[in-house]
mmCIF file of C-alpha atoms in Angstrom:
data_model
loop_
_atom_site.group_PDB
_atom_site.id
_atom_site.type_symbol
_atom_site.label_atom_id
_atom_site.label_comp_id
_atom_site.label_asym_id
_atom_site.label_seq_id
_atom_site.Cartn_x
_atom_site.Cartn_y
_atom_site.Cartn_z
ATOM 1 C CA UNK T 37 7.477 -65.320 26.423
ATOM 2 C CA UNK T 38 5.949 -65.984 23.161
ATOM 3 C CA UNK T 39 2.067 -65.518 22.980
ATOM 4 C CA UNK T 40 1.287 -69.063 21.733
ATOM 5 C CA UNK T 41 3.215 -70.658 24.597
ATOM 6 C CA UNK T 42 1.508 -68.426 27.127
ATOM 7 C CA UNK T 43 -2.050 -69.321 25.569
ATOM 8 C CA UNK T 44 -1.003 -73.267 25.401
ATOM 9 C CA UNK T 45 0.109 -73.029 29.027
ATOM 10 C CA UNK T 46 -3.284 -71.220 30.150
ATOM 11 C CA UNK T 47 -5.320 -73.676 28.119
ATOM 12 C CA UNK T 48 -3.747 -76.620 30.181
ATOM 13 C CA UNK T 49 -4.645 -74.736 33.419
ATOM 14 C CA UNK T 50 -8.073 -73.986 32.502
ATOM 15 C CA UNK T 51 -8.740 -77.506 31.432
ATOM 16 C CA UNK T 52 -7.471 -78.837 34.635
ATOM 17 C CA UNK T 53 -9.616 -76.402 36.612
ATOM 18 C CA UNK T 54 -12.657 -77.729 34.630
ATOM 19 C CA UNK T 55 -11.938 -81.195 35.900
ATOM 20 C CA UNK T 56 -11.413 -79.830 39.397
ATOM 21 C CA UNK T 57 -13.896 -77.407 40.114
ATOM 22 C CA UNK T 58 -17.691 -78.517 40.123
ATOM 23 C CA UNK T 59 -19.256 -75.126 40.968
ATOM 24 C CA UNK T 60 -19.841 -73.483 37.713
ATOM 25 C CA UNK T 61 -19.786 -69.900 39.283
ATOM 26 C CA UNK T 62 -16.424 -70.626 40.707
ATOM 27 C CA UNK T 63 -15.042 -72.056 37.669
ATOM 28 C CA UNK T 64 -16.154 -68.689 35.777
ATOM 29 C CA UNK T 65 -14.492 -66.698 38.237
ATOM 30 C CA UNK T 66 -11.342 -68.741 37.905
ATOM 31 C CA UNK T 67 -11.212 -68.626 34.160
ATOM 32 C CA UNK T 68 -11.728 -64.766 34.245
ATOM 33 C CA UNK T 69 -8.876 -64.438 36.902
ATOM 34 C CA UNK T 70 -6.572 -66.620 34.925
ATOM 35 C CA UNK T 71 -7.072 -64.389 31.799
ATOM 36 C CA UNK T 72 -6.969 -61.148 33.315
ATOM 37 C CA UNK T 73 -3.644 -62.030 35.459
ATOM 38 C CA UNK T 74 -1.859 -63.545 32.629
ATOM 39 C CA UNK T 75 -2.516 -61.522 29.627
ATOM 40 C CA UNK T 76 -1.648 -57.890 30.053
ATOM 41 C CA UNK T 77 -3.711 -56.341 27.287
ATOM 42 C CA UNK T 78 -7.002 -58.229 28.342
ATOM 43 C CA UNK T 79 -8.066 -54.982 30.449
ATOM 44 C CA UNK T 80 -11.650 -56.045 31.087
ATOM 45 C CA UNK T 81 -12.235 -59.744 30.990
ATOM 46 C CA UNK T 82 -15.603 -61.393 31.575
ATOM 47 C CA UNK T 83 -18.723 -63.345 30.858
ATOM 48 C CA UNK T 84 -22.265 -62.588 29.712
ATOM 49 C CA UNK T 85 -24.806 -65.361 29.875
ATOM 50 C CA UNK T 86 -28.265 -65.672 28.130
ATOM 51 C CA UNK T 87 -31.236 -65.348 30.416
ATOM 52 C CA UNK T 88 -34.652 -64.588 29.247
ATOM 53 C CA UNK T 89 -33.473 -63.762 25.726
ATOM 54 C CA UNK T 90 -30.927 -61.450 26.588
ATOM 55 C CA UNK T 91 -27.306 -61.262 27.745
ATOM 56 C CA UNK T 92 -26.766 -60.865 31.664
ATOM 57 C CA UNK T 93 -23.384 -59.922 32.902
ATOM 58 C CA UNK T 94 -21.471 -62.572 34.873
ATOM 59 C CA UNK T 95 -18.382 -62.862 36.536
ATOM 60 C CA UNK T 96 -15.736 -60.228 35.322
ATOM 61 C CA UNK T 97 -12.363 -58.392 36.175
ATOM 62 C CA UNK T 98 -12.025 -54.971 35.049
ATOM 63 C CA UNK T 99 -13.663 -51.388 35.444
ATOM 64 C CA UNK T 100 -17.331 -51.349 36.312
ATOM 65 C CA UNK T 101 -19.874 -51.332 33.596
ATOM 66 C CA UNK T 102 -23.455 -50.140 33.332
ATOM 67 C CA UNK T 103 -23.975 -52.574 30.646
ATOM 68 C CA UNK T 104 -25.319 -55.511 32.925
ATOM 69 C CA UNK T 105 -28.092 -56.522 30.458
ATOM 70 C CA UNK T 106 -27.605 -56.478 26.647
ATOM 71 C CA UNK T 107 -30.312 -57.308 23.969
ATOM 72 C CA UNK T 108 -29.251 -59.679 21.161
ATOM 73 C CA UNK T 109 -28.105 -57.512 18.272
ATOM 74 C CA UNK T 110 -27.237 -54.638 20.609
ATOM 75 C CA UNK T 111 -23.422 -53.676 20.754
ATOM 76 C CA UNK T 112 -20.559 -56.121 19.926
ATOM 77 C CA UNK T 113 -21.815 -58.554 22.572
ATOM 78 C CA UNK T 114 -25.315 -58.660 21.067
ATOM 79 C CA UNK T 115 -24.046 -58.947 17.721
ATOM 80 C CA UNK T 116 -22.016 -61.980 18.383
ATOM 81 C CA UNK T 117 -25.085 -63.771 19.480
ATOM 82 C CA UNK T 118 -27.202 -62.575 16.538
ATOM 83 C CA UNK T 119 -24.219 -63.408 14.005
ATOM 84 C CA UNK T 120 -23.388 -66.515 15.935
ATOM 85 C CA UNK T 121 -19.670 -65.881 15.493
ATOM 86 C CA UNK T 122 -16.624 -64.629 17.308
ATOM 87 C CA UNK T 123 -16.208 -60.849 16.609
ATOM 88 C CA UNK T 124 -13.081 -58.916 16.686
ATOM 89 C CA UNK T 125 -13.255 -55.135 16.714
ATOM 90 C CA UNK T 126 -9.880 -53.453 16.142
ATOM 91 C CA UNK T 127 -11.060 -49.830 16.872
ATOM 92 C CA UNK T 128 -14.283 -49.408 18.886
ATOM 93 C CA UNK T 129 -14.759 -45.868 17.846
ATOM 94 C CA UNK T 130 -15.323 -46.984 14.357
ATOM 95 C CA UNK T 131 -18.141 -49.338 15.350
ATOM 96 C CA UNK T 132 -21.792 -47.892 14.693
ATOM 97 C CA UNK T 133 -23.383 -50.193 17.155
ATOM 98 C CA UNK T 134 -20.756 -50.083 20.093
ATOM 99 C CA UNK T 135 -21.835 -49.849 23.749
ATOM 100 C CA UNK T 136 -18.988 -47.903 25.554
ATOM 101 C CA UNK T 137 -18.209 -49.616 28.818
ATOM 102 C CA UNK T 138 -15.087 -47.292 29.434
ATOM 103 C CA UNK T 139 -13.592 -44.472 27.628
ATOM 104 C CA UNK T 140 -10.145 -46.343 27.960
ATOM 105 C CA UNK T 141 -11.392 -49.251 25.837
ATOM 106 C CA UNK T 142 -9.953 -49.247 22.099
ATOM 107 C CA UNK T 143 -10.671 -52.871 20.970
ATOM 108 C CA UNK T 144 -12.841 -55.691 21.947
ATOM 109 C CA UNK T 145 -13.227 -59.534 21.096
ATOM 110 C CA UNK T 146 -16.384 -61.599 21.880
ATOM 111 C CA UNK T 147 -16.492 -65.326 21.660
ATOM 112 C CA UNK T 148 -19.743 -67.098 21.989
ATOM 113 C CA UNK T 149 -20.137 -70.203 24.260
ATOM 114 C CA UNK T 150 -22.164 -72.971 22.796
ATOM 115 C CA UNK T 151 -24.121 -75.844 24.619
ATOM 116 C CA UNK T 152 -26.463 -78.210 23.204
ATOM 117 C CA UNK T 153 -26.711 -76.239 19.853
ATOM 118 C CA UNK T 154 -27.465 -72.950 21.450
ATOM 119 C CA UNK T 155 -25.350 -69.997 22.411
ATOM 120 C CA UNK T 156 -25.653 -69.999 26.341
ATOM 121 C CA UNK T 157 -23.155 -66.944 26.787
ATOM 122 C CA UNK T 158 -20.137 -65.358 25.732
ATOM 123 C CA UNK T 159 -16.469 -64.485 26.798
ATOM 124 C CA UNK T 160 -15.962 -60.690 26.404
ATOM 125 C CA UNK T 161 -12.591 -59.185 26.332
ATOM 126 C CA UNK T 162 -11.705 -55.454 26.106
ATOM 127 C CA UNK T 163 -8.391 -53.846 25.652
ATOM 128 C CA UNK T 164 -7.092 -50.392 26.223
ATOM 129 C CA UNK T 165 -4.936 -50.996 23.051
ATOM 130 C CA UNK T 166 -5.915 -50.470 19.468
ATOM 131 C CA UNK T 167 -6.090 -53.737 17.476
ATOM 132 C CA UNK T 168 -4.918 -55.721 20.385
ATOM 133 C CA UNK T 169 -6.670 -59.015 19.316
ATOM 134 C CA UNK T 170 -5.407 -61.332 16.357
ATOM 135 C CA UNK T 171 -6.211 -64.704 15.005
ATOM 136 C CA UNK T 172 -3.945 -66.355 18.026
ATOM 137 C CA UNK T 173 -6.407 -64.535 20.651
ATOM 138 C CA UNK T 174 -9.361 -65.734 18.498
ATOM 139 C CA UNK T 175 -8.246 -69.423 18.590
ATOM 140 C CA UNK T 176 -7.239 -69.277 22.051
ATOM 141 C CA UNK T 177 -10.415 -67.781 23.540
ATOM 142 C CA UNK T 178 -12.599 -70.321 21.190
ATOM 143 C CA UNK T 179 -10.686 -73.129 22.824
ATOM 144 C CA UNK T 180 -11.383 -71.644 26.297
ATOM 145 C CA UNK T 181 -15.176 -71.631 25.225
ATOM 146 C CA UNK T 182 -14.848 -75.151 24.020
ATOM 147 C CA UNK T 183 -13.458 -76.186 27.338
ATOM 148 C CA UNK T 184 -16.602 -74.570 28.855
ATOM 149 C CA UNK T 185 -18.962 -76.195 26.459
ATOM 150 C CA UNK T 186 -17.416 -79.611 27.280
ATOM 151 C CA UNK T 187 -17.890 -79.041 31.078
ATOM 152 C CA UNK T 188 -21.548 -77.969 30.803
ATOM 153 C CA UNK T 189 -22.194 -81.200 28.955
ATOM 154 C CA UNK T 190 -21.026 -83.363 31.758
#
């Protein structure tokens, strides 16, 4: 199935869940499950949330990580907050500021989640494939982040 079609279908499901699930922790867990179950190269799928000035791990599916707290600016996740932008890393071995969660990880995408003008967290996806993420993944995950932002404003 074409990637764009899969992403469009997943956005419909996630948007529907945003309207049906009131508990945010349950909602985040369902989003992670939908992403992990339906995109084969999303090998680690999860959230980090801003708390006391640093990123704290939220719901995720994938191999365990020791990086449960990340300072702003540290690693790809911390850099996305510092730069206030989505970051795609095609080859994590070429990244000077990379925090290795798993030896199998080859590429990563991190998408900030905004609410009331501030970054409140981010979607973090690792892949065991080099250069796994493209502009379609970026647009898709930024739309997921927008759904979350809208839900937080309610």
